[in-house]
């Protein structure tokens, strides 16, 4: 029980500091004392752990351990934390104990009645570490049925009722003015997800190392699978009721929002292949999708991303170096300085898995083929959504110009 409470303290302290300080070094010694007190107040109401004395000691110990992780891992602190949780704690926990800890962490992050994107990503990673293959809506649905769900206070209920009345009155006013207000935006969310894709791809990993002046190429195949949700920021759209035209102003950073949850597994590791000096100099290192870019088969709202071809693990794979043109090698600087040997190390494996997620997200975000598909699904979604509000959209325009936010909305 004490060890489980320490794990709860460790995870709660980490997500609290990540949300409020971003970095431990930003928290002074005085702030540490204040932070510990605030974390203690969050953990004290947990009925199953009321009997545990000196909770402050647990939190301070967790604080020290997180500081150590932060100092020894200049990047990838969260990866290091979840790796430690999986190795030291997860295997000894029963399924219902993992679920209890996950619900407690949801309870902690929802103390301010909202969940930030950072907290959402943390909870999804924790769920994955515990072996729960669930999206965020499913996590919340299970939490809602748990004893940790916070009841509404009379004060909160009064505020909510008052807010709903105010929103209703504003909504009635806006609806009465919708013909005059040509640029009315019917969305209330900060981001709207309109498309979901499942993906299951093989990724080729290539690197090289040297033993006694002899260069070798090493190769491995990883499989990454998961779900991608595609969305947009409603602030980037403008509706003209008179012409029944909606314009989506494409953000420069990325045309659509892409959020993914994924799992990456090492499938096969080939025997190292000796290289000549010139071959070693020319060889690219990094990751690539097997079979090139992603191809998609989609419906109106849910699509699945499948590989066009799979890596042939056997003679073709182990017999020689896979050329960079076969799969479009993506090199990345994170491999520089990494000690590489015949077998893939744990550090190397974690790095490849992290970069695999970045690679798949980049392809899902910037593939011309997929962007065209997103645009078609966006049009269908917009027309259906506006129709449900009694508005007609006959034309959807994608613009690369900058939206004038000073204009009447």
CSV table of C-alpha atoms in Angstrom, one decimal:
chain,number,residue,atom,x,y,z
A,1,UNK,CA,0.0,0.0,0.0
A,2,UNK,CA,2.8,2.4,0.9
A,3,UNK,CA,4.6,1.7,-2.4
A,4,UNK,CA,1.4,2.3,-4.3
A,5,UNK,CA,0.9,5.6,-2.6
A,6,UNK,CA,4.5,6.6,-3.4
A,7,UNK,CA,3.8,5.8,-7.1
A,8,UNK,CA,0.7,8.0,-6.9
A,9,UNK,CA,2.8,10.7,-5.2
A,10,UNK,CA,5.5,10.4,-8.0
A,11,UNK,CA,3.0,10.7,-10.9
A,12,UNK,CA,1.0,13.5,-9.2
A,13,UNK,CA,4.0,15.5,-8.4
A,14,UNK,CA,5.4,15.2,-11.9
A,15,UNK,CA,2.2,16.2,-13.7
A,16,UNK,CA,1.7,19.1,-11.2
A,17,UNK,CA,5.2,20.5,-11.7
A,18,UNK,CA,5.0,19.9,-15.5
A,19,UNK,CA,1.8,21.9,-15.6
A,20,UNK,CA,2.8,24.7,-13.2
A,21,UNK,CA,6.5,25.1,-13.6
A,22,UNK,CA,7.3,23.5,-17.0
A,23,UNK,CA,10.8,22.9,-15.6
A,24,UNK,CA,11.9,22.0,-12.0
A,25,UNK,CA,14.7,24.6,-12.2
A,26,UNK,CA,12.0,27.3,-12.5
A,27,UNK,CA,10.8,26.4,-9.0
A,28,UNK,CA,12.7,28.1,-6.2
A,29,UNK,CA,13.2,26.4,-2.8
A,30,UNK,CA,10.4,28.6,-1.5
A,31,UNK,CA,8.1,27.5,-4.3
A,32,UNK,CA,9.0,23.8,-3.6
A,33,UNK,CA,7.5,24.1,-0.1
A,34,UNK,CA,4.4,25.7,-1.5
A,35,UNK,CA,4.1,23.1,-4.3
A,36,UNK,CA,4.5,20.2,-1.8
A,37,UNK,CA,1.7,21.7,0.3
A,38,UNK,CA,-0.6,22.1,-2.7
A,39,UNK,CA,0.1,18.5,-3.8
A,40,UNK,CA,-0.6,17.3,-0.3
A,41,UNK,CA,-4.0,18.9,-0.3
A,42,UNK,CA,-4.8,17.1,-3.5
A,43,UNK,CA,-3.8,13.7,-2.1
A,44,UNK,CA,-5.3,14.0,1.4
A,45,UNK,CA,-8.9,13.3,0.4
A,46,UNK,CA,-8.0,9.9,-1.0
A,47,UNK,CA,-10.0,7.5,1.3
A,48,UNK,CA,-8.0,4.4,0.6
A,49,UNK,CA,-4.8,6.1,1.8
A,50,UNK,CA,-6.0,8.1,4.8
A,51,UNK,CA,-4.2,5.8,7.2
A,52,UNK,CA,-0.8,6.5,5.7
A,53,UNK,CA,1.2,8.9,7.9
A,54,UNK,CA,3.8,11.4,6.9
A,55,UNK,CA,2.4,11.9,3.4
A,56,UNK,CA,4.7,14.9,3.0
A,57,UNK,CA,7.7,12.6,3.2
A,58,UNK,CA,6.4,10.6,0.2
A,59,UNK,CA,5.9,13.8,-1.8
A,60,UNK,CA,9.3,15.2,-1.0
A,61,UNK,CA,10.9,11.8,-1.9
A,62,UNK,CA,9.0,11.9,-5.2
A,63,UNK,CA,10.1,15.5,-5.7
A,64,UNK,CA,13.7,14.5,-5.3
A,65,UNK,CA,13.4,11.6,-7.7
A,66,UNK,CA,11.8,13.9,-10.4
A,67,UNK,CA,14.6,16.4,-9.9
A,68,UNK,CA,17.1,13.6,-10.5
A,69,UNK,CA,15.3,12.5,-13.7
A,70,UNK,CA,15.2,16.1,-14.9
A,71,UNK,CA,18.9,16.5,-14.3
A,72,UNK,CA,20.1,13.2,-15.9
A,73,UNK,CA,17.8,13.5,-18.9
A,74,UNK,CA,18.1,16.9,-20.6
A,75,UNK,CA,15.5,15.7,-23.1
A,76,UNK,CA,12.9,12.9,-22.9
A,77,UNK,CA,12.3,13.3,-19.2
A,78,UNK,CA,8.7,12.0,-19.6
A,79,UNK,CA,10.0,8.9,-21.5
A,80,UNK,CA,12.5,8.3,-18.7
A,81,UNK,CA,9.7,8.6,-16.1
A,82,UNK,CA,7.3,6.2,-17.8
A,83,UNK,CA,10.1,3.7,-18.5
A,84,UNK,CA,10.9,3.7,-14.7
A,85,UNK,CA,7.2,3.3,-13.8
A,86,UNK,CA,6.9,0.4,-16.2
A,87,UNK,CA,10.1,-1.4,-15.0
A,88,UNK,CA,9.7,-0.8,-11.3
A,89,UNK,CA,6.0,-0.7,-10.6
A,90,UNK,CA,3.6,-1.7,-13.4
A,91,UNK,CA,4.5,-5.4,-13.5
A,92,UNK,CA,3.7,-5.8,-9.8
A,93,UNK,CA,0.3,-4.0,-10.0
A,94,UNK,CA,-3.0,-5.8,-10.6
A,95,UNK,CA,-5.3,-4.5,-13.3
A,96,UNK,CA,-7.7,-2.9,-10.9
A,97,UNK,CA,-4.8,-1.2,-9.0
A,98,UNK,CA,-3.6,0.3,-12.3
A,99,UNK,CA,-7.1,1.5,-13.0
A,100,UNK,CA,-7.4,3.0,-9.5
A,101,UNK,CA,-4.1,4.9,-10.0
A,102,UNK,CA,-5.2,6.2,-13.4
A,103,UNK,CA,-8.5,7.4,-12.0
A,104,UNK,CA,-6.7,9.1,-9.1
A,105,UNK,CA,-4.5,11.0,-11.6
A,106,UNK,CA,-7.5,12.1,-13.6
A,107,UNK,CA,-9.0,13.3,-10.3
A,108,UNK,CA,-5.8,15.2,-9.6
A,109,UNK,CA,-5.5,17.0,-13.0
A,110,UNK,CA,-9.3,17.8,-12.9
A,111,UNK,CA,-8.9,19.7,-9.6
A,112,UNK,CA,-9.3,23.0,-11.5
A,113,UNK,CA,-12.2,21.5,-13.5
A,114,UNK,CA,-10.3,21.4,-16.8
A,115,UNK,CA,-7.7,19.3,-18.5
A,116,UNK,CA,-4.9,21.0,-20.5
A,117,UNK,CA,-3.4,19.4,-23.6
A,118,UNK,CA,-0.2,18.6,-21.6
A,119,UNK,CA,-2.3,16.9,-18.9
A,120,UNK,CA,-4.3,15.0,-21.5
A,121,UNK,CA,-1.1,13.7,-23.2
A,122,UNK,CA,0.3,12.7,-19.8
A,123,UNK,CA,-2.9,10.6,-18.9
A,124,UNK,CA,-2.9,8.9,-22.3
A,125,UNK,CA,0.8,7.9,-21.9
A,126,UNK,CA,0.1,6.6,-18.4
A,127,UNK,CA,-2.8,4.6,-19.7
A,128,UNK,CA,-0.6,3.1,-22.4
A,129,UNK,CA,2.1,2.3,-19.9
A,130,UNK,CA,-0.4,0.5,-17.8
A,131,UNK,CA,-1.6,-1.5,-20.9
A,132,UNK,CA,-4.9,0.3,-21.4
A,133,UNK,CA,-5.6,0.9,-25.1
A,134,UNK,CA,-8.2,3.6,-24.7
A,135,UNK,CA,-8.7,7.1,-26.1
A,136,UNK,CA,-9.3,10.1,-23.8
A,137,UNK,CA,-13.1,10.0,-24.0
A,138,UNK,CA,-13.0,6.3,-22.9
A,139,UNK,CA,-10.7,7.2,-20.0
A,140,UNK,CA,-13.1,9.9,-18.8
A,141,UNK,CA,-16.2,7.6,-19.3
A,142,UNK,CA,-14.6,5.0,-16.9
A,143,UNK,CA,-13.5,7.8,-14.5
A,144,UNK,CA,-17.1,9.1,-14.4
A,145,UNK,CA,-18.2,5.8,-12.9
A,146,UNK,CA,-15.4,5.6,-10.4
A,147,UNK,CA,-15.7,6.7,-6.7
A,148,UNK,CA,-13.1,9.4,-7.4
A,149,UNK,CA,-15.5,11.5,-9.6
A,150,UNK,CA,-16.0,14.8,-7.8
A,151,UNK,CA,-19.6,15.7,-6.9
A,152,UNK,CA,-20.9,19.1,-7.8
A,153,UNK,CA,-21.1,21.6,-5.0
A,154,UNK,CA,-24.1,23.8,-4.6
A,155,UNK,CA,-21.8,26.8,-5.4
A,156,UNK,CA,-20.5,25.1,-8.6
A,157,UNK,CA,-24.0,24.1,-9.6
A,158,UNK,CA,-25.2,27.7,-9.2
A,159,UNK,CA,-22.4,29.0,-11.3
A,160,UNK,CA,-23.0,26.4,-14.0
A,161,UNK,CA,-26.8,27.1,-14.0
A,162,UNK,CA,-26.1,30.8,-14.2
A,163,UNK,CA,-23.6,30.3,-17.0
A,164,UNK,CA,-26.1,28.1,-18.9
A,165,UNK,CA,-28.8,30.8,-18.6
A,166,UNK,CA,-26.3,33.4,-19.8
A,167,UNK,CA,-25.2,31.3,-22.7
A,168,UNK,CA,-28.8,30.6,-23.6
A,169,UNK,CA,-29.7,34.3,-23.7
A,170,UNK,CA,-26.6,35.0,-25.8
A,171,UNK,CA,-27.4,32.1,-28.1
A,172,UNK,CA,-31.0,33.5,-28.6
A,173,UNK,CA,-29.6,36.9,-29.4
A,174,UNK,CA,-27.0,35.5,-31.8
A,175,UNK,CA,-29.5,33.4,-33.6
A,176,UNK,CA,-31.8,36.4,-34.1
A,177,UNK,CA,-28.9,38.3,-35.5
A,178,UNK,CA,-27.5,35.5,-37.7
A,179,UNK,CA,-28.7,36.9,-41.0
A,180,UNK,CA,-27.1,40.3,-40.3
A,181,UNK,CA,-23.9,38.7,-38.8
A,182,UNK,CA,-22.5,37.2,-42.0
A,183,UNK,CA,-19.4,35.9,-40.2
A,184,UNK,CA,-21.0,34.0,-37.4
A,185,UNK,CA,-18.9,31.2,-36.0
A,186,UNK,CA,-21.1,28.4,-34.6
A,187,UNK,CA,-18.2,26.5,-32.9
A,188,UNK,CA,-17.5,27.0,-29.2
A,189,UNK,CA,-14.5,24.6,-28.9
A,190,UNK,CA,-10.9,25.6,-29.2
A,191,UNK,CA,-10.4,22.8,-31.7
A,192,UNK,CA,-12.8,20.5,-33.5
A,193,UNK,CA,-11.9,16.9,-34.5
A,194,UNK,CA,-13.8,15.8,-37.6
A,195,UNK,CA,-11.9,12.8,-38.9
A,196,UNK,CA,-10.3,9.7,-37.4
A,197,UNK,CA,-7.8,7.4,-39.0
A,198,UNK,CA,-6.2,4.1,-37.8
A,199,UNK,CA,-2.7,3.4,-39.0
A,200,UNK,CA,-0.5,0.3,-38.9
A,201,UNK,CA,2.9,0.8,-40.6
A,202,UNK,CA,6.3,-0.8,-40.7
A,203,UNK,CA,9.3,1.5,-40.1
A,204,UNK,CA,12.8,0.8,-41.2
A,205,UNK,CA,15.6,1.9,-38.9
A,206,UNK,CA,19.1,2.2,-40.3
A,207,UNK,CA,22.4,3.0,-38.6
A,208,UNK,CA,26.1,2.2,-38.8
A,209,UNK,CA,29.0,1.3,-36.5
A,210,UNK,CA,32.6,0.5,-36.7
A,211,UNK,CA,34.5,-2.4,-35.2
A,212,UNK,CA,38.3,-2.5,-35.6
A,213,UNK,CA,38.3,-0.3,-38.6
A,214,UNK,CA,35.5,-2.3,-40.3
A,215,UNK,CA,32.2,-0.5,-41.0
A,216,UNK,CA,28.9,-2.2,-40.5
A,217,UNK,CA,25.3,-1.3,-41.4
A,218,UNK,CA,22.7,-2.3,-38.9
A,219,UNK,CA,19.0,-2.5,-39.7
A,220,UNK,CA,15.8,-3.2,-37.9
A,221,UNK,CA,12.1,-3.2,-38.5
A,222,UNK,CA,9.6,-1.5,-36.1
A,223,UNK,CA,5.8,-1.6,-36.3
A,224,UNK,CA,3.9,1.5,-35.3
A,225,UNK,CA,0.1,1.4,-34.9
A,226,UNK,CA,-2.5,3.6,-33.5
A,227,UNK,CA,-5.2,6.2,-34.0
A,228,UNK,CA,-4.9,9.7,-35.5
A,229,UNK,CA,-7.6,12.4,-35.0
A,230,UNK,CA,-7.8,15.2,-37.5
A,231,UNK,CA,-9.2,18.6,-36.6
A,232,UNK,CA,-9.1,22.3,-37.1
A,233,UNK,CA,-9.2,25.6,-35.1
A,234,UNK,CA,-12.6,27.3,-35.5
A,235,UNK,CA,-10.9,30.7,-35.2
A,236,UNK,CA,-9.5,30.1,-38.7
A,237,UNK,CA,-12.9,29.9,-40.5
A,238,UNK,CA,-15.2,32.7,-41.7
A,239,UNK,CA,-18.8,32.2,-42.8
A,240,UNK,CA,-20.6,34.5,-45.2
A,241,UNK,CA,-24.4,34.0,-44.9
A,242,UNK,CA,-25.2,36.1,-47.9
A,243,UNK,CA,-23.1,34.1,-50.4
A,244,UNK,CA,-23.4,30.9,-48.3
A,245,UNK,CA,-19.6,30.5,-48.5
A,246,UNK,CA,-17.3,29.3,-45.7
A,247,UNK,CA,-13.6,30.1,-46.0
A,248,UNK,CA,-11.0,28.1,-44.1
A,249,UNK,CA,-7.7,30.1,-43.7
A,250,UNK,CA,-5.0,27.4,-43.7
A,251,UNK,CA,-2.5,27.9,-40.8
A,252,UNK,CA,1.1,28.2,-42.0
A,253,UNK,CA,2.4,25.8,-39.4
A,254,UNK,CA,0.2,22.9,-40.6
A,255,UNK,CA,-3.1,22.8,-42.6
A,256,UNK,CA,-4.9,20.6,-40.1
A,257,UNK,CA,-4.5,19.6,-36.4
A,258,UNK,CA,-3.2,16.0,-36.1
A,259,UNK,CA,-3.3,14.2,-32.7
A,260,UNK,CA,-2.1,10.6,-32.4
A,261,UNK,CA,-1.9,7.9,-29.9
A,262,UNK,CA,0.3,5.0,-30.9
A,263,UNK,CA,2.3,1.9,-29.9
A,264,UNK,CA,5.7,1.0,-31.4
A,265,UNK,CA,7.2,-2.5,-31.3
A,266,UNK,CA,10.5,-4.0,-32.5
A,267,UNK,CA,9.6,-6.6,-35.1
A,268,UNK,CA,12.9,-7.9,-36.4
A,269,UNK,CA,16.6,-7.0,-36.2
A,270,UNK,CA,18.9,-8.0,-39.1
A,271,UNK,CA,22.5,-9.2,-38.9
A,272,UNK,CA,25.0,-6.4,-39.4
A,273,UNK,CA,26.2,-6.0,-43.0
A,274,UNK,CA,29.9,-5.0,-43.7
A,275,UNK,CA,30.4,-1.9,-45.7
A,276,UNK,CA,33.2,-0.5,-47.8
A,277,UNK,CA,34.6,2.9,-46.7
A,278,UNK,CA,32.8,4.8,-49.5
A,279,UNK,CA,29.5,3.0,-48.8
A,280,UNK,CA,29.7,3.9,-45.1
A,281,UNK,CA,30.3,7.6,-46.0
A,282,UNK,CA,27.3,7.7,-48.3
A,283,UNK,CA,24.9,5.7,-46.1
A,284,UNK,CA,22.1,7.7,-44.5
A,285,UNK,CA,21.0,7.0,-41.0
A,286,UNK,CA,17.5,7.4,-39.6
A,287,UNK,CA,14.0,6.1,-40.2
A,288,UNK,CA,11.7,5.5,-43.1
A,289,UNK,CA,8.3,4.2,-43.8
A,290,UNK,CA,8.3,0.9,-45.6
A,291,UNK,CA,6.8,1.2,-49.0
A,292,UNK,CA,7.0,5.0,-49.2
A,293,UNK,CA,4.3,7.4,-48.0
A,294,UNK,CA,1.0,6.4,-46.5
A,295,UNK,CA,-1.9,5.4,-48.6
A,296,UNK,CA,-5.4,5.7,-47.3
A,297,UNK,CA,-8.8,4.1,-47.7
A,298,UNK,CA,-11.4,6.3,-46.1
A,299,UNK,CA,-15.1,6.6,-45.6
A,300,UNK,CA,-17.1,9.8,-44.8
A,301,UNK,CA,-15.7,10.2,-41.3
A,302,UNK,CA,-13.6,7.2,-40.4
A,303,UNK,CA,-10.6,6.0,-42.5
A,304,UNK,CA,-7.9,3.4,-42.1
A,305,UNK,CA,-4.3,4.0,-43.2
A,306,UNK,CA,-2.6,0.8,-44.5
A,307,UNK,CA,0.8,0.0,-45.9
A,308,UNK,CA,1.1,-0.2,-49.7
A,309,UNK,CA,3.8,-2.9,-49.3
A,310,UNK,CA,5.5,-4.6,-46.3
A,311,UNK,CA,9.2,-5.1,-45.7
A,312,UNK,CA,10.3,-8.6,-46.7
A,313,UNK,CA,12.1,-9.8,-43.6
A,314,UNK,CA,14.4,-12.5,-44.9
A,315,UNK,CA,16.9,-12.6,-47.8
A,316,UNK,CA,16.0,-9.2,-49.1
A,317,UNK,CA,16.2,-7.5,-45.7
A,318,UNK,CA,19.2,-9.3,-44.2
A,319,UNK,CA,21.2,-9.7,-47.3
A,320,UNK,CA,22.0,-6.1,-48.0
A,321,UNK,CA,21.4,-2.4,-47.1
A,322,UNK,CA,18.0,-1.1,-48.0
A,323,UNK,CA,18.6,1.9,-50.3
A,324,UNK,CA,17.5,5.4,-49.2
A,325,UNK,CA,15.3,5.8,-52.2
A,326,UNK,CA,13.3,2.7,-51.5
A,327,UNK,CA,11.5,4.2,-48.5
A,328,UNK,CA,12.7,7.8,-48.3
A,329,UNK,CA,15.1,7.8,-45.4
A,330,UNK,CA,14.6,10.6,-42.8
A,331,UNK,CA,17.8,11.4,-41.0
A,332,UNK,CA,17.7,13.1,-37.6
A,333,UNK,CA,20.4,14.7,-35.5
A,334,UNK,CA,19.3,12.9,-32.3
A,335,UNK,CA,21.3,9.9,-33.5
A,336,UNK,CA,24.6,11.9,-33.5
A,337,UNK,CA,26.8,10.9,-30.6
A,338,UNK,CA,24.7,7.8,-29.8
A,339,UNK,CA,26.9,4.8,-29.2
A,340,UNK,CA,25.9,2.1,-31.6
A,341,UNK,CA,26.9,-1.5,-31.6
A,342,UNK,CA,25.7,-4.8,-33.1
A,343,UNK,CA,22.6,-5.2,-30.9
A,344,UNK,CA,20.0,-2.4,-30.4
A,345,UNK,CA,20.4,-0.9,-26.9
A,346,UNK,CA,17.5,0.1,-24.7
A,347,UNK,CA,18.4,3.8,-25.1
A,348,UNK,CA,18.6,3.3,-28.9
A,349,UNK,CA,15.2,1.5,-28.9
A,350,UNK,CA,13.5,4.2,-26.9
A,351,UNK,CA,14.9,6.9,-29.2
A,352,UNK,CA,13.8,5.1,-32.4
A,353,UNK,CA,10.3,4.6,-30.9
A,354,UNK,CA,10.0,8.3,-30.1
A,355,UNK,CA,11.2,9.4,-33.5
A,356,UNK,CA,8.9,6.9,-35.2
A,357,UNK,CA,5.9,8.7,-33.6
A,358,UNK,CA,7.3,12.0,-34.8
A,359,UNK,CA,7.8,10.6,-38.3
A,360,UNK,CA,4.3,9.1,-38.6
A,361,UNK,CA,2.8,12.4,-37.3
A,362,UNK,CA,4.8,14.4,-39.9
A,363,UNK,CA,3.6,12.2,-42.7
A,364,UNK,CA,0.0,12.3,-41.5
A,365,UNK,CA,0.2,16.1,-41.2
A,366,UNK,CA,2.0,17.1,-44.5
A,367,UNK,CA,1.2,14.3,-47.0
A,368,UNK,CA,-0.5,15.9,-50.0
A,369,UNK,CA,-2.6,12.8,-50.6
A,370,UNK,CA,-3.9,12.9,-47.0
A,371,UNK,CA,-4.4,16.7,-47.0
A,372,UNK,CA,-6.6,16.4,-50.0
A,373,UNK,CA,-8.6,13.7,-48.2
A,374,UNK,CA,-8.9,15.9,-45.1
A,375,UNK,CA,-10.2,18.8,-47.2
A,376,UNK,CA,-12.9,16.6,-48.7
A,377,UNK,CA,-14.0,15.3,-45.3
A,378,UNK,CA,-13.8,18.8,-43.9
A,379,UNK,CA,-16.2,20.0,-46.5
A,380,UNK,CA,-18.7,17.3,-45.7
A,381,UNK,CA,-18.4,17.9,-42.0
A,382,UNK,CA,-18.9,21.7,-42.3
A,383,UNK,CA,-22.0,21.4,-44.6
A,384,UNK,CA,-23.6,18.9,-42.2
A,385,UNK,CA,-22.7,20.9,-39.1
A,386,UNK,CA,-24.0,24.2,-40.4
A,387,UNK,CA,-27.2,22.5,-41.8
A,388,UNK,CA,-27.9,21.3,-38.2
A,389,UNK,CA,-27.8,25.0,-37.1
A,390,UNK,CA,-30.3,26.0,-39.8
A,391,UNK,CA,-27.5,27.5,-42.0
A,392,UNK,CA,-26.6,26.6,-45.6
A,393,UNK,CA,-23.0,26.2,-46.9
A,394,UNK,CA,-22.9,25.9,-50.7
A,395,UNK,CA,-19.2,26.5,-51.1
A,396,UNK,CA,-16.1,25.9,-49.0
A,397,UNK,CA,-12.9,27.7,-49.9
A,398,UNK,CA,-9.4,26.9,-48.6
A,399,UNK,CA,-7.3,30.1,-48.5
A,400,UNK,CA,-3.6,30.6,-47.8
A,401,UNK,CA,-4.2,34.3,-47.0
A,402,UNK,CA,-4.1,35.6,-43.4
A,403,UNK,CA,-7.5,35.9,-41.7
A,404,UNK,CA,-8.3,39.5,-40.7
A,405,UNK,CA,-9.4,39.0,-37.1
A,406,UNK,CA,-10.3,42.6,-36.7
A,407,UNK,CA,-13.2,42.1,-39.1
A,408,UNK,CA,-16.7,41.5,-37.6
A,409,UNK,CA,-17.1,37.9,-36.6
